[in-house]
mmCIF file of C-alpha atoms and ligand atoms in Angstrom:
data_model
loop_
_atom_site.group_PDB
_atom_site.id
_atom_site.type_symbol
_atom_site.label_atom_id
_atom_site.label_comp_id
_atom_site.label_asym_id
_atom_site.label_seq_id
_atom_site.Cartn_x
_atom_site.Cartn_y
_atom_site.Cartn_z
ATOM 1 C CA MET V 9 0.613 -0.319 0.041
ATOM 2 C CA ILE V 10 1.333 3.649 -1.103
ATOM 3 C CA THR V 11 0.603 6.352 1.078
ATOM 4 C CA THR V 12 2.009 9.333 -0.948
ATOM 5 C CA ASP V 13 0.923 9.882 -4.446
ATOM 6 C CA THR V 14 3.805 11.341 -6.409
ATOM 7 C CA SER V 15 4.074 9.060 -9.115
ATOM 8 C CA GLY V 16 0.652 10.737 -10.741
ATOM 9 C CA ALA V 17 2.249 13.561 -12.279
ATOM 10 C CA THR V 18 3.557 13.070 -15.898
ATOM 11 C CA PRO V 19 5.710 14.886 -18.428
ATOM 12 C CA TYR V 20 2.775 15.438 -20.459
ATOM 13 C CA SER V 21 -0.464 16.672 -17.780
ATOM 14 C CA ASP V 22 2.266 18.721 -16.658
ATOM 15 C CA THR V 23 2.728 20.984 -19.649
ATOM 16 C CA VAL V 24 0.409 23.259 -18.958
ATOM 17 C CA GLY V 25 2.653 24.245 -15.853
ATOM 18 C CA SER V 26 1.798 24.529 -12.306
ATOM 19 C CA HIS V 27 2.299 27.557 -10.583
ATOM 20 C CA HIS V 28 0.792 26.484 -6.928
ATOM 21 C CA PRO V 29 2.414 23.534 -4.982
ATOM 22 C CA ASP V 30 0.196 20.374 -4.642
ATOM 23 C CA THR V 31 -0.356 20.592 -1.248
ATOM 24 C CA GLY V 32 -2.050 16.974 -0.714
ATOM 25 C CA SER V 33 -5.603 15.895 -1.357
ATOM 26 C CA GLY V 34 -8.462 18.652 -1.745
ATOM 27 C CA SER V 35 -5.665 20.626 -3.053
ATOM 28 C CA PRO V 36 -6.699 21.347 -7.287
ATOM 29 C CA ASP V 37 -3.020 20.694 -7.555
ATOM 30 C CA HIS V 38 -3.400 17.313 -6.613
ATOM 31 C CA THR V 39 -3.822 14.703 -9.048
ATOM 32 C CA VAL V 40 -5.782 12.205 -7.395
ATOM 33 C CA GLN V 41 -4.660 8.693 -7.293
ATOM 34 C CA LEU V 42 -6.103 5.617 -5.521
ATOM 35 C CA LEU V 43 -4.156 2.928 -7.705
ATOM 36 C CA SER V 44 -0.711 3.774 -9.076
ATOM 37 C CA PRO V 45 0.390 2.802 -12.567
ATOM 38 C CA THR V 46 1.922 -0.091 -11.023
ATOM 39 C CA GLY V 47 -1.239 -1.481 -9.648
ATOM 40 C CA GLU V 48 -1.068 -0.496 -6.238
ATOM 41 C CA ARG V 49 -3.801 0.934 -4.343
ATOM 42 C CA ILE V 50 -3.012 3.943 -3.171
ATOM 43 C CA THR V 51 -4.617 5.609 0.384
ATOM 44 C CA ASP V 52 -5.989 9.224 -0.031
ATOM 45 C CA ALA V 53 -7.248 11.669 2.889
ATOM 46 C CA VAL V 54 -10.452 12.999 1.198
ATOM 47 C CA TYR V 55 -11.042 10.075 -1.939
ATOM 48 C CA SER V 56 -10.521 6.761 -0.098
ATOM 49 C CA ALA V 57 -13.840 6.283 1.733
ATOM 50 C CA ARG V 58 -15.546 7.034 -1.806
ATOM 51 C CA ALA V 59 -14.138 3.820 -3.280
ATOM 52 C CA ASP V 60 -13.359 1.530 0.247
ATOM 53 C CA HIS V 61 -16.784 -0.464 -0.738
ATOM 54 C CA LEU V 62 -15.293 -1.704 -4.414
ATOM 55 C CA ASP V 63 -14.357 -5.270 -3.132
ATOM 56 C CA ARG V 64 -12.700 -8.074 -5.604
ATOM 57 C CA ALA V 65 -16.106 -8.709 -7.521
ATOM 58 C CA ALA V 66 -16.727 -4.634 -8.353
ATOM 59 C CA LEU V 67 -13.377 -3.918 -9.154
ATOM 60 C CA GLU V 68 -13.374 -7.215 -11.807
ATOM 61 C CA GLY V 69 -16.987 -5.719 -12.914
ATOM 62 C CA LEU V 70 -15.104 -2.591 -13.936
ATOM 63 C CA TYR V 71 -12.740 -4.334 -15.670
ATOM 64 C CA ARG V 72 -15.151 -6.015 -17.071
ATOM 65 C CA ASP V 73 -16.689 -2.659 -18.914
ATOM 66 C CA MET V 74 -12.965 -1.702 -19.567
ATOM 67 C CA ALA V 75 -12.571 -4.661 -21.754
ATOM 68 C CA LEU V 76 -15.721 -4.867 -23.051
ATOM 69 C CA THR V 77 -15.773 -1.026 -24.227
ATOM 70 C CA ARG V 78 -12.382 -1.395 -25.323
ATOM 71 C CA ARG V 79 -12.989 -4.598 -27.849
ATOM 72 C CA PHE V 80 -16.046 -3.230 -29.414
ATOM 73 C CA ASP V 81 -14.346 0.110 -29.352
ATOM 74 C CA THR V 82 -11.556 -1.243 -31.673
ATOM 75 C CA GLU V 83 -14.165 -4.214 -33.875
ATOM 76 C CA ALA V 84 -15.336 -0.653 -34.788
ATOM 77 C CA THR V 85 -12.394 1.180 -36.171
ATOM 78 C CA SER V 86 -11.393 -1.612 -37.992
ATOM 79 C CA LEU V 87 -15.335 -1.537 -39.451
ATOM 80 C CA GLN V 88 -14.288 1.749 -40.805
ATOM 81 C CA ARG V 89 -11.288 0.472 -42.239
ATOM 82 C CA GLN V 90 -13.173 -2.220 -44.398
ATOM 83 C CA GLY V 91 -15.589 0.508 -44.889
ATOM 84 C CA GLU V 92 -18.305 0.011 -42.853
ATOM 85 C CA LEU V 93 -18.604 2.804 -41.089
ATOM 86 C CA GLY V 94 -18.046 6.394 -42.132
ATOM 87 C CA LEU V 95 -16.242 7.324 -39.008
ATOM 88 C CA TRP V 96 -15.396 6.230 -36.121
ATOM 89 C CA PRO V 97 -13.629 7.871 -33.200
ATOM 90 C CA PRO V 98 -11.736 6.097 -30.789
ATOM 91 C CA CYS V 99 -11.636 5.487 -27.005
ATOM 92 C CA LEU V 100 -9.065 3.448 -26.485
ATOM 93 C CA GLY V 101 -6.892 4.498 -23.527
ATOM 94 C CA GLN V 102 -9.971 6.925 -21.644
ATOM 95 C CA GLU V 103 -11.665 3.767 -20.855
ATOM 96 C CA ALA V 104 -10.946 4.639 -16.694
ATOM 97 C CA ALA V 105 -11.866 8.049 -17.163
ATOM 98 C CA GLN V 106 -15.690 7.003 -18.349
ATOM 99 C CA VAL V 107 -16.416 3.500 -16.719
ATOM 100 C CA GLY V 108 -15.182 5.114 -13.278
ATOM 101 C CA SER V 109 -17.159 8.003 -13.475
ATOM 102 C CA ALA V 110 -20.394 6.979 -15.309
ATOM 103 C CA ARG V 111 -20.149 4.021 -12.945
ATOM 104 C CA ALA V 112 -20.681 5.879 -10.181
ATOM 105 C CA LEU V 113 -24.262 7.433 -11.658
ATOM 106 C CA ARG V 114 -27.104 6.581 -10.595
ATOM 107 C CA PRO V 115 -29.871 5.420 -12.884
ATOM 108 C CA GLN V 116 -32.321 9.008 -12.745
ATOM 109 C CA ASP V 117 -28.836 11.046 -13.294
ATOM 110 C CA PHE V 118 -28.667 12.371 -17.363
ATOM 111 C CA VAL V 119 -25.270 12.435 -19.784
ATOM 112 C CA PHE V 120 -24.346 14.814 -22.812
ATOM 113 C CA PRO V 121 -21.800 12.783 -24.220
ATOM 114 C CA SER V 122 -20.107 14.341 -26.840
ATOM 115 C CA TYR V 123 -18.505 11.559 -29.582
ATOM 116 C CA ARG V 124 -16.227 9.880 -27.966
ATOM 117 C CA GLU V 125 -17.682 8.349 -24.501
ATOM 118 C CA HIS V 126 -18.499 4.839 -25.682
ATOM 119 C CA GLY V 127 -17.672 3.365 -22.177
ATOM 120 C CA VAL V 128 -19.897 5.808 -20.624
ATOM 121 C CA ALA V 129 -22.386 4.843 -23.273
ATOM 122 C CA TRP V 130 -21.848 1.036 -22.165
ATOM 123 C CA VAL V 131 -22.462 1.469 -18.628
ATOM 124 C CA ARG V 132 -25.595 3.517 -18.968
ATOM 125 C CA GLY V 133 -26.676 0.603 -20.983
ATOM 126 C CA VAL V 134 -27.166 2.335 -24.442
ATOM 127 C CA ASP V 135 -27.587 -1.141 -27.071
ATOM 128 C CA MET V 136 -24.605 -0.401 -28.511
ATOM 129 C CA ARG V 137 -25.245 -1.469 -32.229
ATOM 130 C CA GLN V 138 -27.443 2.314 -32.167
ATOM 131 C CA LEU V 139 -23.773 4.020 -32.512
ATOM 132 C CA LEU V 140 -22.927 1.377 -35.270
ATOM 133 C CA LEU V 141 -26.421 3.234 -36.617
ATOM 134 C CA LEU V 142 -24.435 6.524 -36.368
ATOM 135 C CA TYR V 143 -21.391 6.405 -36.913
ATOM 136 C CA ARG V 144 -22.365 4.411 -40.220
ATOM 137 C CA GLY V 145 -24.965 7.301 -41.270
ATOM 138 C CA ARG V 146 -27.866 3.951 -41.977
ATOM 139 C CA GLU V 147 -29.631 6.524 -38.700
ATOM 140 C CA HIS V 148 -28.961 10.486 -37.146
ATOM 141 C CA GLY V 149 -28.728 9.398 -33.869
ATOM 142 C CA GLY V 150 -32.734 10.040 -32.932
ATOM 143 C CA TRP V 151 -32.796 7.430 -30.122
ATOM 144 C CA ASP V 152 -34.747 7.868 -26.802
ATOM 145 C CA ALA V 153 -32.627 9.640 -24.417
ATOM 146 C CA ARG V 154 -34.599 9.099 -21.689
ATOM 147 C CA ALA V 155 -34.682 5.320 -21.974
ATOM 148 C CA HIS V 156 -31.123 5.255 -20.309
ATOM 149 C CA ASN V 157 -30.929 9.107 -19.853
ATOM 150 C CA TYR V 158 -28.146 9.249 -21.890
ATOM 151 C CA ASN V 159 -28.315 11.925 -24.848
ATOM 152 C CA VAL V 160 -27.414 11.687 -28.189
ATOM 153 C CA PRO V 161 -23.648 12.658 -28.928
ATOM 154 C CA THR V 162 -22.793 15.855 -29.360
ATOM 155 C CA LEU V 163 -20.585 17.242 -32.070
ATOM 156 C CA VAL V 164 -20.554 20.576 -31.729
ATOM 157 C CA ILE V 165 -17.772 20.788 -29.484
ATOM 158 C CA GLY V 166 -18.854 22.639 -26.242
ATOM 159 C CA SER V 167 -22.232 22.884 -26.954
ATOM 160 C CA HIS V 168 -23.479 20.272 -24.814
ATOM 161 C CA ALA V 169 -22.452 22.007 -21.887
ATOM 162 C CA LEU V 170 -25.092 24.771 -22.061
ATOM 163 C CA HIS V 171 -27.659 21.608 -22.671
ATOM 164 C CA ALA V 172 -26.023 20.242 -18.854
ATOM 165 C CA ALA V 173 -26.558 23.581 -17.454
ATOM 166 C CA GLY V 174 -29.858 23.885 -18.677
ATOM 167 C CA TYR V 175 -30.804 20.451 -18.148
ATOM 168 C CA GLY V 176 -29.862 21.522 -14.310
ATOM 169 C CA MET V 177 -31.875 24.038 -14.044
ATOM 170 C CA GLY V 178 -34.489 21.998 -15.338
ATOM 171 C CA ILE V 179 -34.100 19.332 -12.173
ATOM 172 C CA GLN V 180 -33.552 22.623 -9.322
ATOM 173 C CA ARG V 181 -37.367 23.532 -10.510
ATOM 174 C CA ASP V 182 -38.457 20.058 -10.396
ATOM 175 C CA GLY V 183 -37.805 19.938 -7.290
ATOM 176 C CA ASP V 184 -35.493 17.034 -7.801
ATOM 177 C CA VAL V 185 -32.344 18.300 -5.445
ATOM 178 C CA GLY V 186 -31.608 17.898 -2.321
ATOM 179 C CA THR V 187 -34.771 16.479 -1.108
ATOM 180 C CA GLY V 188 -32.620 13.244 0.945
ATOM 181 C CA ASP V 189 -34.396 10.744 -1.219
ATOM 182 C CA ARG V 190 -32.017 8.660 -2.516
ATOM 183 C CA ASP V 191 -33.919 7.322 -6.287
ATOM 184 C CA ARG V 192 -35.451 10.908 -6.468
ATOM 185 C CA ASP V 193 -32.415 13.451 -6.302
ATOM 186 C CA ARG V 194 -30.514 13.698 -9.878
ATOM 187 C CA ALA V 195 -27.634 15.754 -11.235
ATOM 188 C CA VAL V 196 -26.294 16.275 -14.777
ATOM 189 C CA VAL V 197 -23.356 15.207 -16.408
ATOM 190 C CA ALA V 198 -21.571 16.868 -19.135
ATOM 191 C CA TYR V 199 -18.218 15.301 -21.024
ATOM 192 C CA PHE V 200 -16.018 16.399 -23.190
ATOM 193 C CA GLY V 201 -12.514 17.200 -23.885
ATOM 194 C CA ASP V 202 -9.887 19.475 -23.263
ATOM 195 C CA GLY V 203 -9.854 21.313 -26.545
ATOM 196 C CA ALA V 204 -14.020 22.116 -25.707
ATOM 197 C CA THR V 205 -12.905 23.954 -22.808
ATOM 198 C CA SER V 206 -11.958 26.821 -25.092
ATOM 199 C CA GLN V 207 -15.294 27.218 -26.923
ATOM 200 C CA GLY V 208 -17.224 29.906 -25.483
ATOM 201 C CA ASP V 209 -20.167 27.490 -24.594
ATOM 202 C CA VAL V 210 -18.793 25.299 -22.035
ATOM 203 C CA SER V 211 -17.249 28.696 -20.263
ATOM 204 C CA GLU V 212 -21.392 29.667 -20.665
ATOM 205 C CA GLY V 213 -22.413 26.481 -18.985
ATOM 206 C CA MET V 214 -19.969 26.742 -16.311
ATOM 207 C CA VAL V 215 -21.120 30.431 -15.408
ATOM 208 C CA PHE V 216 -24.626 29.399 -15.468
ATOM 209 C CA ALA V 217 -24.078 26.184 -13.192
ATOM 210 C CA ALA V 218 -22.561 28.332 -10.558
ATOM 211 C CA ALA V 219 -24.537 30.847 -10.195
ATOM 212 C CA VAL V 220 -27.774 29.190 -9.802
ATOM 213 C CA SER V 221 -25.798 25.986 -7.964
ATOM 214 C CA ALA V 222 -27.318 23.967 -10.314
ATOM 215 C CA PRO V 223 -26.586 20.201 -10.149
ATOM 216 C CA VAL V 224 -24.030 19.605 -13.489
ATOM 217 C CA ILE V 225 -20.632 18.023 -13.624
ATOM 218 C CA PHE V 226 -18.546 19.420 -15.865
ATOM 219 C CA PHE V 227 -16.401 16.216 -16.703
ATOM 220 C CA CYS V 228 -13.484 17.090 -18.710
ATOM 221 C CA GLN V 229 -11.165 13.968 -20.161
ATOM 222 C CA ASN V 230 -7.987 15.783 -20.814
ATOM 223 C CA ASN V 231 -6.637 13.384 -23.307
ATOM 224 C CA GLN V 232 -3.874 15.399 -23.856
ATOM 225 C CA TRP V 233 -4.737 16.746 -27.929
ATOM 226 C CA ALA V 234 -7.931 18.577 -29.427
ATOM 227 C CA ILE V 235 -7.327 16.859 -32.464
ATOM 228 C CA SER V 236 -3.238 18.061 -33.227
ATOM 229 C CA VAL V 237 -3.380 20.982 -30.714
ATOM 230 C CA PRO V 238 -2.164 19.906 -27.233
ATOM 231 C CA ALA V 239 -3.545 21.141 -24.411
ATOM 232 C CA ALA V 240 -0.622 23.464 -23.172
ATOM 233 C CA LYS V 241 -1.667 25.534 -26.453
ATOM 234 C CA GLN V 242 -5.179 25.832 -25.561
ATOM 235 C CA SER V 243 -4.530 27.213 -21.652
ATOM 236 C CA ARG V 244 -1.950 28.910 -19.841
ATOM 237 C CA ILE V 245 -2.841 27.027 -16.536
ATOM 238 C CA PRO V 246 -3.859 23.970 -15.376
ATOM 239 C CA LEU V 247 -7.287 22.974 -17.063
ATOM 240 C CA VAL V 248 -8.318 22.452 -13.787
ATOM 241 C CA HIS V 249 -8.321 25.679 -12.047
ATOM 242 C CA ARG V 250 -10.587 27.195 -15.377
ATOM 243 C CA GLY V 251 -13.694 25.933 -12.819
ATOM 244 C CA GLU V 252 -11.812 27.521 -10.180
ATOM 245 C CA GLY V 253 -12.271 30.875 -12.214
ATOM 246 C CA PHE V 254 -15.858 30.200 -12.135
ATOM 247 C CA GLY V 255 -16.348 29.642 -8.110
ATOM 248 C CA ILE V 256 -17.294 26.033 -9.510
ATOM 249 C CA PRO V 257 -15.044 22.908 -6.245
ATOM 250 C CA SER V 258 -12.842 21.443 -8.872
ATOM 251 C CA VAL V 259 -10.594 18.139 -8.836
ATOM 252 C CA ARG V 260 -7.912 16.579 -11.161
ATOM 253 C CA VAL V 261 -7.864 13.180 -10.976
ATOM 254 C CA ASP V 262 -5.579 10.294 -13.322
ATOM 255 C CA GLY V 263 -7.696 9.143 -15.543
ATOM 256 C CA ASN V 264 -6.455 6.229 -16.305
ATOM 257 C CA ASP V 265 -7.093 5.137 -12.611
ATOM 258 C CA VAL V 266 -10.306 3.920 -12.569
ATOM 259 C CA ILE V 267 -10.626 4.009 -8.978
ATOM 260 C CA ALA V 268 -10.197 7.411 -8.330
ATOM 261 C CA CYS V 269 -12.094 7.889 -11.608
ATOM 262 C CA TYR V 270 -14.960 6.082 -9.565
ATOM 263 C CA ALA V 271 -14.663 8.427 -6.579
ATOM 264 C CA VAL V 272 -14.113 12.234 -7.543
ATOM 265 C CA MET V 273 -17.283 11.494 -9.752
ATOM 266 C CA ALA V 274 -19.127 9.990 -6.286
ATOM 267 C CA GLU V 275 -17.969 13.156 -4.315
ATOM 268 C CA ALA V 276 -18.938 15.379 -7.128
ATOM 269 C CA LEU V 277 -22.735 13.551 -7.662
ATOM 270 C CA GLU V 278 -23.205 13.617 -3.817
ATOM 271 C CA ARG V 279 -22.381 17.566 -3.984
ATOM 272 C CA ALA V 280 -25.155 17.853 -6.928
ATOM 273 C CA HIS V 281 -27.191 15.831 -5.444
ATOM 274 C CA SER V 282 -27.728 17.187 -2.291
ATOM 275 C CA GLY V 283 -27.564 21.124 -3.430
ATOM 276 C CA GLY V 284 -24.404 21.775 -3.376
ATOM 277 C CA GLY V 285 -24.573 22.571 -7.034
ATOM 278 C CA PRO V 286 -22.014 22.160 -9.793
ATOM 279 C CA THR V 287 -18.139 20.657 -9.931
ATOM 280 C CA PHE V 288 -15.399 20.768 -12.302
ATOM 281 C CA ILE V 289 -13.220 17.127 -12.689
ATOM 282 C CA GLU V 290 -10.006 17.327 -14.929
ATOM 283 C CA ALA V 291 -9.405 13.703 -16.100
ATOM 284 C CA VAL V 292 -5.832 13.438 -16.850
ATOM 285 C CA THR V 293 -5.848 10.758 -19.579
ATOM 286 C CA TYR V 294 -4.163 10.358 -23.291
ATOM 287 C CA ARG V 295 -6.319 9.815 -26.833
ATOM 288 C CA MET V 296 -4.003 6.276 -27.079
ATOM 289 C CA GLY V 297 -5.529 6.255 -30.320
ATOM 290 C CA ALA V 298 -6.337 8.812 -33.263
ATOM 291 C CA HIS V 299 -8.306 11.666 -33.038
ATOM 292 C CA THR V 300 -11.440 9.717 -35.559
ATOM 293 C CA THR V 301 -10.393 7.016 -38.331
ATOM 294 C CA SER V 302 -9.557 10.310 -40.408
ATOM 295 C CA ASP V 303 -6.923 11.705 -38.465
ATOM 296 C CA ASP V 304 -3.016 10.513 -38.818
ATOM 297 C CA PRO V 305 -1.221 11.527 -35.312
ATOM 298 C CA THR V 306 1.785 10.671 -36.281
ATOM 299 C CA ARG V 307 2.057 13.797 -38.531
ATOM 300 C CA TYR V 308 1.224 15.326 -34.836
ATOM 301 C CA ARG V 309 3.319 13.673 -31.900
ATOM 302 C CA SER V 310 5.908 11.403 -30.997
ATOM 303 C CA ARG V 311 6.474 7.333 -30.812
ATOM 304 C CA ALA V 312 7.925 8.492 -27.237
ATOM 305 C CA GLU V 313 5.038 10.228 -26.132
ATOM 306 C CA GLU V 314 3.024 7.364 -27.312
ATOM 307 C CA GLU V 315 5.244 5.348 -25.392
ATOM 308 C CA HIS V 316 5.479 6.931 -22.160
ATOM 309 C CA TRP V 317 1.362 6.824 -22.156
ATOM 310 C CA ARG V 318 1.126 3.110 -23.077
ATOM 311 C CA GLN V 319 3.124 2.077 -20.506
ATOM 312 C CA ARG V 320 0.063 4.416 -17.999
ATOM 313 C CA ASP V 321 -2.571 1.937 -20.556
ATOM 314 C CA PRO V 322 -5.875 1.843 -17.629
ATOM 315 C CA LEU V 323 -6.577 -1.959 -18.342
ATOM 316 C CA ALA V 324 -2.962 -3.464 -17.664
ATOM 317 C CA ARG V 325 -3.372 -1.124 -14.340
ATOM 318 C CA LEU V 326 -6.540 -2.897 -13.100
ATOM 319 C CA ARG V 327 -5.387 -6.470 -14.000
ATOM 320 C CA THR V 328 -2.117 -6.512 -12.617
ATOM 321 C CA HIS V 329 -3.450 -4.685 -9.473
ATOM 322 C CA LEU V 330 -6.692 -7.701 -9.485
ATOM 323 C CA GLU V 331 -3.841 -10.573 -10.165
ATOM 324 C CA SER V 332 -2.388 -9.105 -6.869
ATOM 325 C CA ILE V 333 -5.145 -9.435 -5.094
ATOM 326 C CA GLY V 334 -6.615 -13.144 -6.155
ATOM 327 C CA THR V 335 -8.544 -13.030 -9.831
ATOM 328 C CA GLY V 336 -7.257 -15.946 -11.489
ATOM 329 C CA GLU V 337 -6.683 -16.687 -15.185
ATOM 330 C CA ASP V 338 -9.819 -18.086 -15.247
ATOM 331 C CA PHE V 339 -11.669 -14.856 -15.056
ATOM 332 C CA PHE V 340 -9.883 -12.858 -17.738
ATOM 333 C CA THR V 341 -9.983 -16.069 -19.593
ATOM 334 C CA ALA V 342 -13.790 -16.248 -19.363
ATOM 335 C CA LEU V 343 -13.731 -12.071 -20.342
ATOM 336 C CA GLU V 344 -11.881 -12.269 -23.458
ATOM 337 C CA ALA V 345 -14.238 -15.153 -24.892
ATOM 338 C CA GLU V 346 -17.086 -12.727 -24.236
ATOM 339 C CA ALA V 347 -14.964 -9.662 -25.800
ATOM 340 C CA GLU V 348 -14.801 -11.943 -28.696
ATOM 341 C CA GLN V 349 -18.529 -12.412 -28.963
ATOM 342 C CA LEU V 350 -19.316 -8.901 -28.502
ATOM 343 C CA GLY V 351 -17.049 -8.094 -31.247
ATOM 344 C CA GLU V 352 -18.402 -10.426 -33.945
ATOM 345 C CA ASP V 353 -21.761 -9.622 -32.712
ATOM 346 C CA ALA V 354 -20.934 -5.886 -33.747
ATOM 347 C CA ARG V 355 -19.680 -7.090 -36.918
ATOM 348 C CA SER V 356 -22.169 -9.556 -38.020
ATOM 349 C CA TYR V 357 -24.580 -7.128 -37.666
ATOM 350 C CA CYS V 358 -22.431 -4.222 -39.314
ATOM 351 C CA ARG V 359 -22.424 -6.112 -42.473
ATOM 352 C CA ALA V 360 -26.101 -6.999 -42.408
ATOM 353 C CA LEU V 361 -27.094 -3.200 -42.651
ATOM 354 C CA ASP V 362 -29.538 -2.826 -45.208
ATOM 355 C CA LYS V 363 -28.645 0.358 -46.933
ATOM 356 C CA PRO V 364 -31.448 3.493 -46.180
ATOM 357 C CA ASP V 365 -33.843 4.821 -48.606
ATOM 358 C CA ALA V 366 -32.011 8.433 -49.448
ATOM 359 C CA GLU V 367 -35.707 10.228 -48.654
ATOM 360 C CA SER V 368 -35.588 8.917 -44.880
ATOM 361 C CA MET V 369 -33.071 11.816 -44.080
ATOM 362 C CA PHE V 370 -35.798 14.325 -44.264
ATOM 363 C CA ASP V 371 -37.920 11.788 -41.649
ATOM 364 C CA HIS V 372 -36.780 13.408 -38.181
ATOM 365 C CA VAL V 373 -35.536 17.287 -39.688
ATOM 366 C CA TYR V 374 -38.811 18.483 -37.544
ATOM 367 C CA ALA V 375 -41.065 16.118 -34.964
ATOM 368 C CA THR V 376 -44.283 17.461 -37.208
ATOM 369 C CA PRO V 377 -44.411 18.152 -40.485
ATOM 370 C CA HIS V 378 -43.036 21.602 -41.976
ATOM 371 C CA SER V 379 -43.552 22.761 -45.977
ATOM 372 C CA GLN V 380 -40.002 23.577 -45.963
ATOM 373 C CA ILE V 381 -39.146 20.027 -46.147
ATOM 374 C CA GLU V 382 -41.961 18.890 -48.180
ATOM 375 C CA ARG V 383 -40.880 21.064 -50.781
ATOM 376 C CA ASP V 384 -37.705 19.656 -50.234
ATOM 377 C CA ARG V 385 -38.925 15.978 -50.117
ATOM 378 C CA ALA V 386 -40.837 16.380 -53.361
ATOM 379 C CA TRP V 387 -37.350 18.667 -55.140
ATOM 380 C CA PHE V 388 -35.355 15.763 -53.873
ATOM 381 C CA ARG V 389 -38.322 12.745 -55.716
ATOM 382 C CA ASP V 390 -37.589 14.432 -58.885
ATOM 383 C CA TYR V 391 -34.640 14.545 -59.310
ATOM 384 C CA GLN V 392 -33.783 10.594 -58.286
ATOM 385 C CA ALA V 393 -36.595 9.947 -61.098
ATOM 386 C CA SER V 394 -34.779 12.361 -63.230
ATOM 387 C CA PHE V 395 -31.956 9.780 -62.904
ATOM 388 C CA GLU V 396 -32.534 6.696 -65.818
ATOM 389 C CA ASP V 397 -32.469 3.836 -63.023
ATOM 390 C CA GLY V 398 -34.415 6.146 -60.521
ATOM 391 C CA VAL V 399 -31.419 6.379 -58.052
ATOM 392 C CA ALA V 400 -28.868 9.088 -57.600
ATOM 393 C CA ARG V 401 -25.101 8.461 -57.954
HETATM 394 C C1 TPP U 25 -17.861 23.959 -32.358
HETATM 395 C C2 TPP U 25 -16.854 23.399 -33.415
HETATM 396 N N1 TPP U 25 -15.518 23.791 -33.420
HETATM 397 C C3 TPP U 25 -14.575 22.762 -34.611
HETATM 398 C C4 TPP U 25 -14.861 21.705 -34.421
HETATM 399 C C5 TPP U 25 -13.888 20.378 -35.090
HETATM 400 N N2 TPP U 25 -13.721 19.740 -33.831
HETATM 401 C C6 TPP U 25 -14.065 18.317 -34.081
HETATM 402 S S1 TPP U 25 -12.876 17.931 -32.800
HETATM 403 C C7 TPP U 25 -12.205 19.133 -32.490
HETATM 404 C C8 TPP U 25 -11.183 19.314 -31.592
HETATM 405 C C9 TPP U 25 -11.775 18.503 -30.271
HETATM 406 O O1 TPP U 25 -10.792 18.111 -28.676
HETATM 407 P P1 TPP U 25 -10.929 17.460 -27.132
HETATM 408 O O2 TPP U 25 -12.150 18.859 -27.059
HETATM 409 O O3 TPP U 25 -10.228 17.831 -26.538
HETATM 410 O O4 TPP U 25 -11.953 16.865 -27.271
HETATM 411 P P2 TPP U 25 -11.207 14.963 -28.068
HETATM 412 O O5 TPP U 25 -11.837 14.922 -29.825
HETATM 413 O O6 TPP U 25 -9.645 15.030 -27.484
HETATM 414 O O7 TPP U 25 -11.921 14.473 -27.005
HETATM 415 C C10 TPP U 25 -12.529 19.432 -33.088
HETATM 416 C C11 TPP U 25 -11.777 21.581 -32.972
HETATM 417 C C12 TPP U 25 -16.058 20.858 -34.142
HETATM 418 N N3 TPP U 25 -16.673 19.850 -34.293
HETATM 419 N N4 TPP U 25 -17.435 21.702 -33.054
#
């Protein structure tokens, strides 16, 4: 058991510079860590208690979530390479930040994700085939967000921080904050990246959430890169200080430590549920893959950097720990088989999809009939008919 944390800082997570000494847990310059990169549990004065109840079975559950998320993500990346998906934004390397934080949520909490939160979608119980439909362009992502309290992914960077702030105000007005009823009190989470913190919408969301103490958690996965722009170019100060500037309690966590991510989210949720207002969380992690399948990261970052983070793989860390507390090889073997089946199911589902009727693009623009849309639809129908076989190419 390690009792002091000196291993959380990395050359890359520190590139935004730290102007204050790390005065330990509770200080915003501290990076909360409950599992070291070498798989040892770490004691933290503030956050350990939030994760003490996670026994071996619970930790195996977190590992399973991460392993299956990774397998699905890898399969989707391959499917894009085979021409089955239009695009895929991999979450490789960010599984701990996503799974750990999402496992702390209650069913009634509502999530506004961006495009890379496949691990959160998995934990919320979203049918992952929906994500394939979305990134294949087969459907427009219009699922019932209330079914799992998980919204359709936002591609307009940062805009959903405003939606989250508004939703949080709605929760307040519904009286679902601070009642003390575990099944009633609700919170809302906006997941976004380091680059998104440069968008006005994120700042505006934080202004409003702070001003009215809305139950909103701003969960920033600092994966070091906004496409080809490093986090260091986006901010003169550590991102965690952004939250403080708005008067929002803020915490930086090792985003590759699934236990710590669970613990900081649990604390933030308790604050939100009880009427204590918003929290800003900076989860320091790394995008191990490309930004999307349209990106080539070798153009802007070094092999050494990638290797540095490969050594901090969130799955390897928890696996080492599990092995040290008695999880046997049979657990990992069975999980591998389950993951293979998940990958196979995703592949066969995707390949069997039919081509949508092109006219269906007009179907969900508005919930009710709209004269402009009907004119557009009629024009498109005539256009299609102008081709010999009735299909535009
Ligand atoms: C408003 C807006 N501006 C620009 C873009 C183009 N764009 C897509 S992803 C991205 C980078 C986002 O980086 P970050 O917020 O760090 O998230 P990450 O992709 O690393 O998860 C940009 C600029 C966009 N989608 N929306």
